[in-house]
C-alpha atoms as a PDB file:
ATOM      1  CA  UNK A   1       3.146 -10.954  15.211  1.00  0.00           C
ATOM      2  CA  UNK A   2       3.347  -7.497  13.697  1.00  0.00           C
ATOM      3  CA  UNK A   3      -0.389  -7.010  13.139  1.00  0.00           C
ATOM      4  CA  UNK A   4      -0.867  -4.762  16.147  1.00  0.00           C
ATOM      5  CA  UNK A   5       2.010  -2.485  15.214  1.00  0.00           C
ATOM      6  CA  UNK A   6       0.408  -1.551  11.885  1.00  0.00           C
ATOM      7  CA  UNK A   7      -1.469   1.675  12.430  1.00  0.00           C
ATOM      8  CA  UNK A   8      -4.055   2.862   9.959  1.00  0.00           C
ATOM      9  CA  UNK A   9      -3.572   6.359   8.613  1.00  0.00           C
ATOM     10  CA  UNK A  10      -7.258   6.664   7.640  1.00  0.00           C
ATOM     11  CA  UNK A  11      -9.795   6.965  10.491  1.00  0.00           C
ATOM     12  CA  UNK A  12     -12.791   4.643  10.919  1.00  0.00           C
ATOM     13  CA  UNK A  13     -15.229   7.362   9.730  1.00  0.00           C
ATOM     14  CA  UNK A  14     -13.260   7.871   6.521  1.00  0.00           C
ATOM     15  CA  UNK A  15     -13.181   4.100   5.948  1.00  0.00           C
ATOM     16  CA  UNK A  16     -16.935   3.954   5.979  1.00  0.00           C
ATOM     17  CA  UNK A  17     -17.355   6.934   3.687  1.00  0.00           C
ATOM     18  CA  UNK A  18     -14.480   6.532   1.212  1.00  0.00           C
ATOM     19  CA  UNK A  19     -13.636   2.822   1.097  1.00  0.00           C
ATOM     20  CA  UNK A  20     -13.315   3.025  -2.679  1.00  0.00           C
ATOM     21  CA  UNK A  21     -11.078   6.084  -2.740  1.00  0.00           C
ATOM     22  CA  UNK A  22      -7.558   5.791  -4.099  1.00  0.00           C
ATOM     23  CA  UNK A  23      -6.043   6.878  -0.780  1.00  0.00           C
ATOM     24  CA  UNK A  24      -7.930   4.158   1.116  1.00  0.00           C
ATOM     25  CA  UNK A  25      -6.924   1.498  -1.395  1.00  0.00           C
ATOM     26  CA  UNK A  26      -3.232   2.486  -1.333  1.00  0.00           C
ATOM     27  CA  UNK A  27      -3.130   2.546   2.470  1.00  0.00           C
ATOM     28  CA  UNK A  28      -4.868  -0.862   2.574  1.00  0.00           C
ATOM     29  CA  UNK A  29      -2.379  -2.300   0.102  1.00  0.00           C
ATOM     30  CA  UNK A  30       0.508  -0.769   2.100  1.00  0.00           C
ATOM     31  CA  UNK A  31      -0.689  -2.494   5.279  1.00  0.00           C
ATOM     32  CA  UNK A  32      -0.959  -5.766   3.381  1.00  0.00           C
ATOM     33  CA  UNK A  33       2.528  -5.291   1.933  1.00  0.00           C
ATOM     34  CA  UNK A  34       4.066  -4.640   5.381  1.00  0.00           C
ATOM     35  CA  UNK A  35       2.286  -7.630   6.816  1.00  0.00           C
ATOM     36  CA  UNK A  36       3.449  -9.923   3.961  1.00  0.00           C
ATOM     37  CA  UNK A  37       6.994  -8.621   4.210  1.00  0.00           C
ATOM     38  CA  UNK A  38       7.161  -9.451   7.902  1.00  0.00           C
ATOM     39  CA  UNK A  39       5.752 -12.926   7.101  1.00  0.00           C
ATOM     40  CA  UNK A  40       8.330 -13.484   4.384  1.00  0.00           C
ATOM     41  CA  UNK A  41      11.171 -12.581   6.697  1.00  0.00           C
ATOM     42  CA  UNK A  42      10.233 -15.626   8.765  1.00  0.00           C
ATOM     43  CA  UNK A  43       9.210 -17.918   5.879  1.00  0.00           C
ATOM     44  CA  UNK A  44      11.728 -17.276   3.128  1.00  0.00           C
ATOM     45  CA  UNK A  45      10.604 -20.165   0.896  1.00  0.00           C
ATOM     46  CA  UNK A  46       6.888 -19.272   0.805  1.00  0.00           C
ATOM     47  CA  UNK A  47       6.722 -18.639  -2.924  1.00  0.00           C
ATOM     48  CA  UNK A  48       2.944 -18.186  -3.114  1.00  0.00           C
ATOM     49  CA  UNK A  49       3.157 -15.329  -0.637  1.00  0.00           C
ATOM     50  CA  UNK A  50       6.008 -13.859  -2.654  1.00  0.00           C
ATOM     51  CA  UNK A  51       3.797 -13.933  -5.727  1.00  0.00           C
ATOM     52  CA  UNK A  52       0.913 -12.314  -3.836  1.00  0.00           C
ATOM     53  CA  UNK A  53       3.291  -9.615  -2.613  1.00  0.00           C
ATOM     54  CA  UNK A  54       4.401  -8.866  -6.159  1.00  0.00           C
ATOM     55  CA  UNK A  55       0.803  -8.649  -7.347  1.00  0.00           C
ATOM     56  CA  UNK A  56      -0.143  -6.257  -4.562  1.00  0.00           C
ATOM     57  CA  UNK A  57       2.984  -4.127  -5.192  1.00  0.00           C
ATOM     58  CA  UNK A  58       1.950  -3.811  -8.855  1.00  0.00           C
ATOM     59  CA  UNK A  59      -1.600  -2.793  -7.930  1.00  0.00           C
ATOM     60  CA  UNK A  60      -0.337  -0.177  -5.497  1.00  0.00           C
ATOM     61  CA  UNK A  61       2.120   1.106  -8.101  1.00  0.00           C
ATOM     62  CA  UNK A  62      -0.633   1.537 -10.673  1.00  0.00           C
ATOM     63  CA  UNK A  63      -2.860   3.382  -8.219  1.00  0.00           C
ATOM     64  CA  UNK A  64      -0.020   5.681  -7.210  1.00  0.00           C
ATOM     65  CA  UNK A  65       0.739   6.399 -10.870  1.00  0.00           C
ATOM     66  CA  UNK A  66      -2.914   7.219 -11.474  1.00  0.00           C
ATOM     67  CA  UNK A  67      -3.066   9.513  -8.436  1.00  0.00           C
ATOM     68  CA  UNK A  68       0.180  11.297  -9.410  1.00  0.00           C
ATOM     69  CA  UNK A  69      -1.235  12.085 -12.847  1.00  0.00           C
ATOM     70  CA  UNK A  70      -4.662  13.216 -11.536  1.00  0.00           C
ATOM     71  CA  UNK A  71      -3.758  15.170  -8.391  1.00  0.00           C
ATOM     72  CA  UNK A  72      -0.190  15.866  -7.359  1.00  0.00           C
ATOM     73  CA  UNK A  73      -1.141  17.400  -4.027  1.00  0.00           C
ATOM     74  CA  UNK A  74      -3.102  14.359  -2.823  1.00  0.00           C
ATOM     75  CA  UNK A  75      -0.290  12.106  -4.109  1.00  0.00           C
ATOM     76  CA  UNK A  76       2.419  13.943  -2.185  1.00  0.00           C
ATOM     77  CA  UNK A  77       0.298  14.057   0.967  1.00  0.00           C
ATOM     78  CA  UNK A  78      -0.360  10.305   0.763  1.00  0.00           C
ATOM     79  CA  UNK A  79       3.335   9.479   0.148  1.00  0.00           C
ATOM     80  CA  UNK A  80       4.260  11.504   3.207  1.00  0.00           C
ATOM     81  CA  UNK A  81       1.552   9.946   5.403  1.00  0.00           C
ATOM     82  CA  UNK A  82       2.388   6.347   4.466  1.00  0.00           C
ATOM     83  CA  UNK A  83       6.114   6.956   4.486  1.00  0.00           C
ATOM     84  CA  UNK A  84       6.699   5.245   1.184  1.00  0.00           C
ATOM     85  CA  UNK A  85       9.159   6.491  -1.359  1.00  0.00           C
ATOM     86  CA  UNK A  86       8.327   8.130  -4.617  1.00  0.00           C
ATOM     87  CA  UNK A  87       8.199   5.607  -7.527  1.00  0.00           C
ATOM     88  CA  UNK A  88      10.677   5.934 -10.313  1.00  0.00           C
ATOM     89  CA  UNK A  89       9.538   7.880 -13.362  1.00  0.00           C
ATOM     90  CA  UNK A  90      10.210   6.769 -16.836  1.00  0.00           C
END
C-alpha cells in the first residue's frame, strides 16, 4: 500500500501545537486525498470513496481560498511544500 510513502510536511511538535491551523488541516486533507486517489486507482467502481474524495477536495479548496485571502506568503509556502498546484481564480 502507499501509506508509508506519504511523508508529513509538518513535524510531530507542530502537530501537537497547531493541529487546528489551516496549514495542518490542508496537509492532512492532502494526505487523505493522495491515499484515496491511490485506492481509487485499484477500485474504480468504489463510488462512496469517490464521493468522499470530492468532499475532501472541496474542503481543501475552501481552506486554500481562505488562506490565500488572509496571508499570501503562508499560502505560497504551503503550496510549494505540498507540491499542489495553484487553484483557478474566478
